[in-house]
């Protein structure tokens, strides 16, 4: 028995390692940054929370509570949500080369955020515009796909997402041309490349409920996701309504993607690469694939974000760093695409 098959037969051992790895990464990420923080400061902050101490915060505790912990928690949330959405889309479309932006979610959210920046709206309004933009784009994709009959529904859905995503990209380019080159354009460019630099605890609190709501149907109906991966005819033969389930799964994945993109900007490659790596480790069974992909995505984005804020004095956009890993892996997937997955 090869190592890959052995790992797939021991999900408890695999998940235990993943949980320990993510916890170790989170602990290390909290301590790393321009302002020095050690484990004693972290223990002191934990004791303050447990005891309910209301005395003034020290400088290290202020850094932990206001910057480090919210940012680390947000990186974990964004990575897990994008990876979960990627696993859903890849299973629905039976293709390991699709990602959460296949239906225009990320591009639509980007258009909403760019419009908010162009109108000089506050940060909360920009995040709201981003969420609305992603949701509206996917709704339009489904309306277009529903209007097209006598074609394979999955193919029409993907093509509709590509077309409307391209239209949203054109609108973004137009707004970038019209934007103030000294103020608005740099903010638009930086947001489109993804960053967690301005994350606060309120941003995390706003995105977390939407991610949980989107995750609930994926967990409760995870066995039906395995049936959807067989194809519409096979799923219908086994007593599943593929059209309704596809709508539910797409809506859940879209909600998760739009909610995290609204606070982090457009971060590519995570939803493409991590689900595929998780599939290689634990197999295609969605019961194991979903938690493995979420853990791997959370840990991966946490590593990338830690590098982004420590690599240089000026913070590196996350989209740049994720591309350095995602692009070679994508080429490798294309090279091995004829193999069964």
Coordinates of C-alpha atoms in Angstrom, one line a residue:
X1 CA 0.0 0.0 0.0
X2 CA 1.4 3.3 -1.0
X3 CA 1.8 6.3 1.3
X4 CA -1.1 8.2 -0.3
X5 CA -3.6 5.4 0.2
X6 CA -2.4 4.9 3.8
X7 CA -3.0 8.5 4.6
X8 CA -6.5 8.4 3.1
X9 CA -7.3 5.4 5.4
X10 CA -6.2 7.3 8.5
X11 CA -8.2 10.6 8.4
X12 CA -7.9 11.1 12.2
X13 CA -4.1 11.0 12.0
X14 CA -4.1 13.4 9.0
X15 CA -6.5 15.9 10.5
X16 CA -4.6 15.8 13.8
X17 CA -1.4 16.8 12.0
X18 CA -3.2 19.5 10.1
X19 CA -4.8 21.0 13.2
X20 CA -1.4 20.9 15.1
X21 CA 0.3 22.5 12.1
X22 CA -2.3 25.3 11.8
X23 CA -2.2 26.0 15.5
X24 CA 1.6 26.1 15.5
X25 CA 1.5 28.5 12.5
X26 CA -1.0 30.7 14.2
X27 CA 1.1 30.9 17.4
X28 CA 4.2 31.8 15.5
X29 CA 2.4 34.4 13.3
X30 CA 1.1 36.2 16.4
X31 CA 4.6 36.6 17.6
X32 CA 6.1 37.8 14.3
X33 CA 6.0 41.4 13.3
X34 CA 7.8 44.8 13.4
X35 CA 6.9 45.2 17.1
X36 CA 8.6 42.5 19.2
X37 CA 6.2 40.3 21.1
X38 CA 7.2 37.1 22.9
X39 CA 5.4 34.2 24.4
X40 CA 5.2 35.9 27.9
X41 CA 3.2 38.7 26.4
X42 CA 0.9 36.2 24.8
X43 CA 0.4 34.4 28.1
X44 CA -0.3 37.7 29.8
X45 CA -2.9 38.6 27.2
X46 CA -4.6 35.2 27.6
X47 CA -4.7 35.6 31.4
X48 CA -6.2 39.0 31.0
X49 CA -9.0 37.5 28.9
X50 CA -9.6 34.7 31.3
X51 CA -9.6 36.8 34.4
X52 CA -11.6 39.7 32.9
X53 CA -8.9 42.2 33.9
X54 CA -9.9 45.8 32.9
X55 CA -6.6 47.6 33.8
X56 CA -5.0 49.6 31.0
X57 CA -3.3 47.5 28.3
X58 CA 0.4 47.4 27.9
X59 CA 1.9 48.3 24.5
X60 CA 2.5 44.6 23.6
X61 CA -1.1 43.7 24.6
X62 CA -2.4 46.6 22.5
X63 CA -0.5 45.2 19.5
X64 CA -1.8 41.7 20.1
X65 CA -5.5 42.7 20.6
X66 CA -5.7 45.4 18.0
X67 CA -3.5 44.2 15.2
X68 CA -1.9 40.7 15.5
X69 CA -4.7 38.5 16.7
X70 CA -7.5 40.0 14.5
X71 CA -5.2 39.7 11.5
X72 CA -4.1 36.1 12.2
X73 CA -7.7 35.1 12.8
X74 CA -8.8 36.8 9.6
X75 CA -6.1 35.1 7.5
X76 CA -7.3 31.8 8.9
X77 CA -10.9 32.6 8.1
X78 CA -10.2 33.9 4.5
X79 CA -8.0 31.0 3.6
X80 CA -10.5 28.4 5.0
X81 CA -13.4 30.0 3.2
X82 CA -11.7 30.3 -0.2
X83 CA -10.5 26.7 0.0
X84 CA -13.9 25.4 1.0
X85 CA -15.5 27.3 -1.9
X86 CA -12.9 26.0 -4.3
X87 CA -13.6 22.4 -3.2
X88 CA -17.3 23.0 -3.8
X89 CA -16.8 24.5 -7.3
X90 CA -14.3 21.8 -8.3
X91 CA -16.7 19.0 -7.2
X92 CA -19.8 20.6 -8.9
X93 CA -18.0 21.2 -12.2
X94 CA -16.0 18.0 -12.0
X95 CA -12.8 19.9 -12.8
X96 CA -9.8 20.4 -10.6
X97 CA -8.8 23.5 -12.5
X98 CA -11.7 25.8 -11.4
X99 CA -11.6 28.2 -8.5
X100 CA -14.0 30.4 -6.5
X101 CA -13.9 33.1 -9.1
X102 CA -15.2 30.8 -11.9
X103 CA -18.7 32.3 -11.6
X104 CA -17.4 35.9 -11.4
X105 CA -17.6 36.1 -7.6
X106 CA -14.2 37.7 -7.0
X107 CA -14.4 39.9 -10.1
X108 CA -17.9 41.1 -9.1
X109 CA -16.8 41.8 -5.6
X110 CA -13.8 43.7 -7.0
X111 CA -16.1 45.8 -9.1
X112 CA -18.2 46.7 -6.1
X113 CA -15.2 47.6 -4.0
X114 CA -13.7 49.7 -6.9
X115 CA -16.9 51.5 -7.3
X116 CA -17.0 52.3 -3.5
X117 CA -13.4 53.6 -3.6
X118 CA -14.2 55.6 -6.7
X119 CA -17.1 57.2 -4.9
X120 CA -14.8 57.9 -1.8
X121 CA -17.0 55.9 0.5
X122 CA -15.9 54.8 4.0
X123 CA -14.3 51.4 4.5
X124 CA -17.5 49.7 5.7
X125 CA -19.5 50.9 2.7
X126 CA -16.7 49.6 0.4
X127 CA -16.9 46.2 2.0
X128 CA -20.7 46.3 1.6
X129 CA -20.4 47.2 -2.1
X130 CA -17.9 44.3 -2.6
X131 CA -20.2 41.8 -1.0
X132 CA -23.2 43.1 -3.1
X133 CA -21.1 43.1 -6.2
X134 CA -20.1 39.4 -5.8
X135 CA -23.7 38.3 -5.0
X136 CA -25.2 40.3 -7.9
X137 CA -22.7 38.9 -10.4
X138 CA -23.5 35.3 -9.5
X139 CA -27.2 36.0 -9.6
X140 CA -26.9 37.4 -13.1
X141 CA -24.8 34.3 -14.1
X142 CA -27.6 32.0 -12.9
X143 CA -30.3 34.1 -14.7
X144 CA -28.3 33.9 -17.9
X145 CA -27.7 30.2 -17.6
X146 CA -31.4 29.6 -16.8
X147 CA -32.4 31.4 -19.9
X148 CA -30.2 29.2 -22.1
X149 CA -31.9 25.9 -22.8
X150 CA -31.0 22.7 -24.6
X151 CA -27.4 22.9 -23.4
X152 CA -25.4 21.1 -20.7
X153 CA -26.2 23.2 -17.6
X154 CA -22.7 23.0 -16.0
X155 CA -21.0 24.2 -19.2
X156 CA -23.5 27.1 -19.7
X157 CA -23.0 28.1 -16.1
X158 CA -19.2 28.3 -16.4
X159 CA -19.4 30.1 -19.7
X160 CA -21.8 32.6 -18.3
X161 CA -19.5 33.2 -15.4
X162 CA -16.5 33.8 -17.7
X163 CA -18.5 36.3 -19.9
X164 CA -19.9 38.3 -17.0
X165 CA -16.6 38.2 -15.2
X166 CA -14.9 39.6 -18.3
X167 CA -17.6 42.4 -18.4
X168 CA -17.0 43.2 -14.7
X169 CA -13.2 43.3 -15.4
X170 CA -13.9 45.8 -18.2
X171 CA -15.9 48.0 -15.9
X172 CA -13.1 47.9 -13.3
X173 CA -10.6 49.0 -16.0
X174 CA -12.9 51.9 -16.9
X175 CA -13.2 53.0 -13.3
X176 CA -9.4 52.8 -13.0
X177 CA -9.0 55.1 -16.0
X178 CA -11.5 57.6 -14.5
X179 CA -10.1 57.4 -11.0
X180 CA -7.8 60.1 -9.4
X181 CA -4.3 58.8 -10.2
X182 CA -2.8 60.2 -7.0
X183 CA -5.4 59.0 -4.5
X184 CA -8.0 56.6 -5.7
X185 CA -6.0 54.6 -8.3
X186 CA -3.3 53.4 -5.8
X187 CA -6.0 52.3 -3.4
X188 CA -7.9 50.5 -6.1
X189 CA -4.8 48.7 -7.3
X190 CA -3.7 47.7 -3.8
X191 CA -7.2 46.4 -3.0
X192 CA -7.5 44.3 -6.2
X193 CA -4.2 42.6 -5.3
X194 CA -5.5 41.6 -1.8
X195 CA -4.3 42.6 1.6
X196 CA -5.1 42.2 5.3
X197 CA -3.2 45.3 6.3
X198 CA -6.2 47.3 7.6
X199 CA -8.1 44.4 9.2
X200 CA -9.8 45.1 12.5
X201 CA -11.8 42.9 14.9
X202 CA -15.0 44.4 13.5
X203 CA -14.2 43.2 10.0
X204 CA -13.7 39.7 11.3
X205 CA -17.0 39.8 13.2
X206 CA -18.8 41.0 10.1
X207 CA -17.5 38.2 7.8
X208 CA -17.6 35.3 10.3
X209 CA -21.4 34.8 10.4
X210 CA -21.7 34.8 6.6
X211 CA -19.0 32.2 6.4
X212 CA -20.7 30.0 9.0
X213 CA -24.1 30.3 7.2
X214 CA -22.5 29.3 3.9
X215 CA -20.7 26.4 5.6
X216 CA -23.7 24.9 7.3
X217 CA -25.4 23.4 4.1
X218 CA -22.0 22.2 2.9
X219 CA -21.5 20.2 6.1
X220 CA -25.1 18.9 6.4
X221 CA -25.3 17.8 2.7
X222 CA -21.7 16.8 2.2
X223 CA -22.7 13.2 1.2
X224 CA -24.8 14.7 -1.6
X225 CA -21.9 16.6 -2.9
X226 CA -20.3 13.3 -3.6
X227 CA -23.3 12.4 -5.8
X228 CA -23.1 15.7 -7.6
X229 CA -19.5 14.9 -8.6
X230 CA -20.8 11.9 -10.5
X231 CA -22.8 14.0 -12.9
X232 CA -26.4 15.2 -13.2
X233 CA -27.8 12.0 -14.7
X234 CA -26.2 9.7 -12.1
X235 CA -27.2 12.0 -9.3
X236 CA -30.8 12.1 -10.5
X237 CA -30.8 8.3 -10.8
X238 CA -29.8 8.2 -7.1
X239 CA -32.7 10.4 -6.1
X240 CA -31.1 13.8 -6.0
X241 CA -32.4 16.9 -7.7
X242 CA -29.1 18.2 -9.3
X243 CA -30.6 21.6 -10.3
X244 CA -31.7 22.5 -6.8
X245 CA -28.6 21.1 -5.1
X246 CA -26.3 23.0 -7.6
X247 CA -28.1 26.2 -6.8
X248 CA -27.8 25.6 -3.0
X249 CA -24.1 24.7 -3.2
X250 CA -23.3 27.6 -5.5
X251 CA -25.2 30.0 -3.2
X252 CA -23.3 28.8 -0.2
X253 CA -19.9 28.9 -1.8
X254 CA -20.7 32.4 -3.2
X255 CA -21.8 33.7 0.2
X256 CA -18.5 32.5 1.7
X257 CA -16.4 33.9 -1.1
X258 CA -18.1 37.3 -1.3
X259 CA -18.0 37.8 2.5
X260 CA -14.2 37.2 2.8
X261 CA -13.3 39.0 -0.5
X262 CA -15.2 42.0 0.9
X263 CA -12.7 42.4 3.7
X264 CA -9.5 41.0 2.2
X265 CA -9.6 42.1 -1.5
X266 CA -9.1 39.7 -4.4
X267 CA -6.8 36.9 -3.4
X268 CA -6.2 34.4 -6.1
X269 CA -4.9 30.8 -6.3
X270 CA -5.9 29.7 -2.8
X271 CA -9.2 28.3 -3.8
X272 CA -7.6 26.6 -6.8
X273 CA -4.5 25.0 -5.3
X274 CA -5.4 24.0 -1.8
X275 CA -8.5 21.9 -2.6
X276 CA -6.5 20.0 -5.2
X277 CA -3.6 19.3 -2.7
X278 CA -6.1 18.3 -0.1
X279 CA -7.7 15.9 -2.6
X280 CA -4.3 14.3 -3.2
X281 CA -3.8 13.8 0.6
X282 CA -7.2 12.6 1.8
X283 CA -9.0 11.6 -1.4
X284 CA -12.0 12.9 -3.3
X285 CA -14.6 12.0 -0.6
X286 CA -16.1 15.4 0.3
X287 CA -16.7 14.3 3.9
X288 CA -12.9 14.4 4.3
X289 CA -12.0 16.8 1.6
X290 CA -13.9 19.8 3.0
X291 CA -12.2 20.0 6.4
X292 CA -8.8 19.1 4.9
X293 CA -9.0 21.8 2.3
X294 CA -10.1 24.4 4.9
X295 CA -7.2 23.6 7.2
X296 CA -4.7 23.7 4.4
X297 CA -6.1 26.9 3.0
X298 CA -6.1 28.5 6.4
X299 CA -2.5 27.5 7.1
X300 CA -1.3 28.5 3.6
X301 CA -2.8 32.0 3.6
X302 CA -1.5 32.5 7.2
X303 CA 2.0 31.7 5.9
X304 CA 1.6 34.0 2.9
X305 CA 0.3 36.8 5.0
X306 CA 3.1 36.5 7.6
X307 CA 5.6 36.7 4.7
X308 CA 3.8 39.7 3.2
X309 CA 4.1 41.8 6.4
X310 CA 7.7 40.8 7.2
X311 CA 9.3 40.5 3.8
X312 CA 10.0 44.2 3.4
X313 CA 9.3 47.5 5.0
X314 CA 6.5 48.1 2.5
X315 CA 3.8 45.3 2.8
X316 CA 3.6 43.0 -0.2
X317 CA 0.1 42.4 -1.6
X318 CA -1.1 38.8 -1.0
X319 CA -2.1 38.3 -4.6
X320 CA 1.5 38.7 -5.7
X321 CA 2.8 36.1 -3.3
X322 CA 0.0 33.5 -3.8
X323 CA 0.7 33.7 -7.6
X324 CA 4.3 32.6 -7.1
X325 CA 3.0 29.3 -5.7
X326 CA -0.2 29.1 -7.6
X327 CA 1.1 29.6 -11.1
X328 CA 3.6 26.7 -11.1
X329 CA 1.0 24.4 -9.4
X330 CA -1.5 25.3 -12.1
X331 CA 1.0 24.5 -14.8
X332 CA 1.6 21.1 -13.1
X333 CA -2.2 20.5 -13.0
X334 CA -2.5 21.2 -16.7
X335 CA 0.4 18.8 -17.4
X336 CA -1.3 16.0 -15.4
X337 CA -4.8 16.9 -16.4
X338 CA -5.5 13.7 -18.3
X339 CA -5.2 11.7 -15.1
X340 CA -8.3 10.8 -13.2
X341 CA -8.9 12.9 -10.1

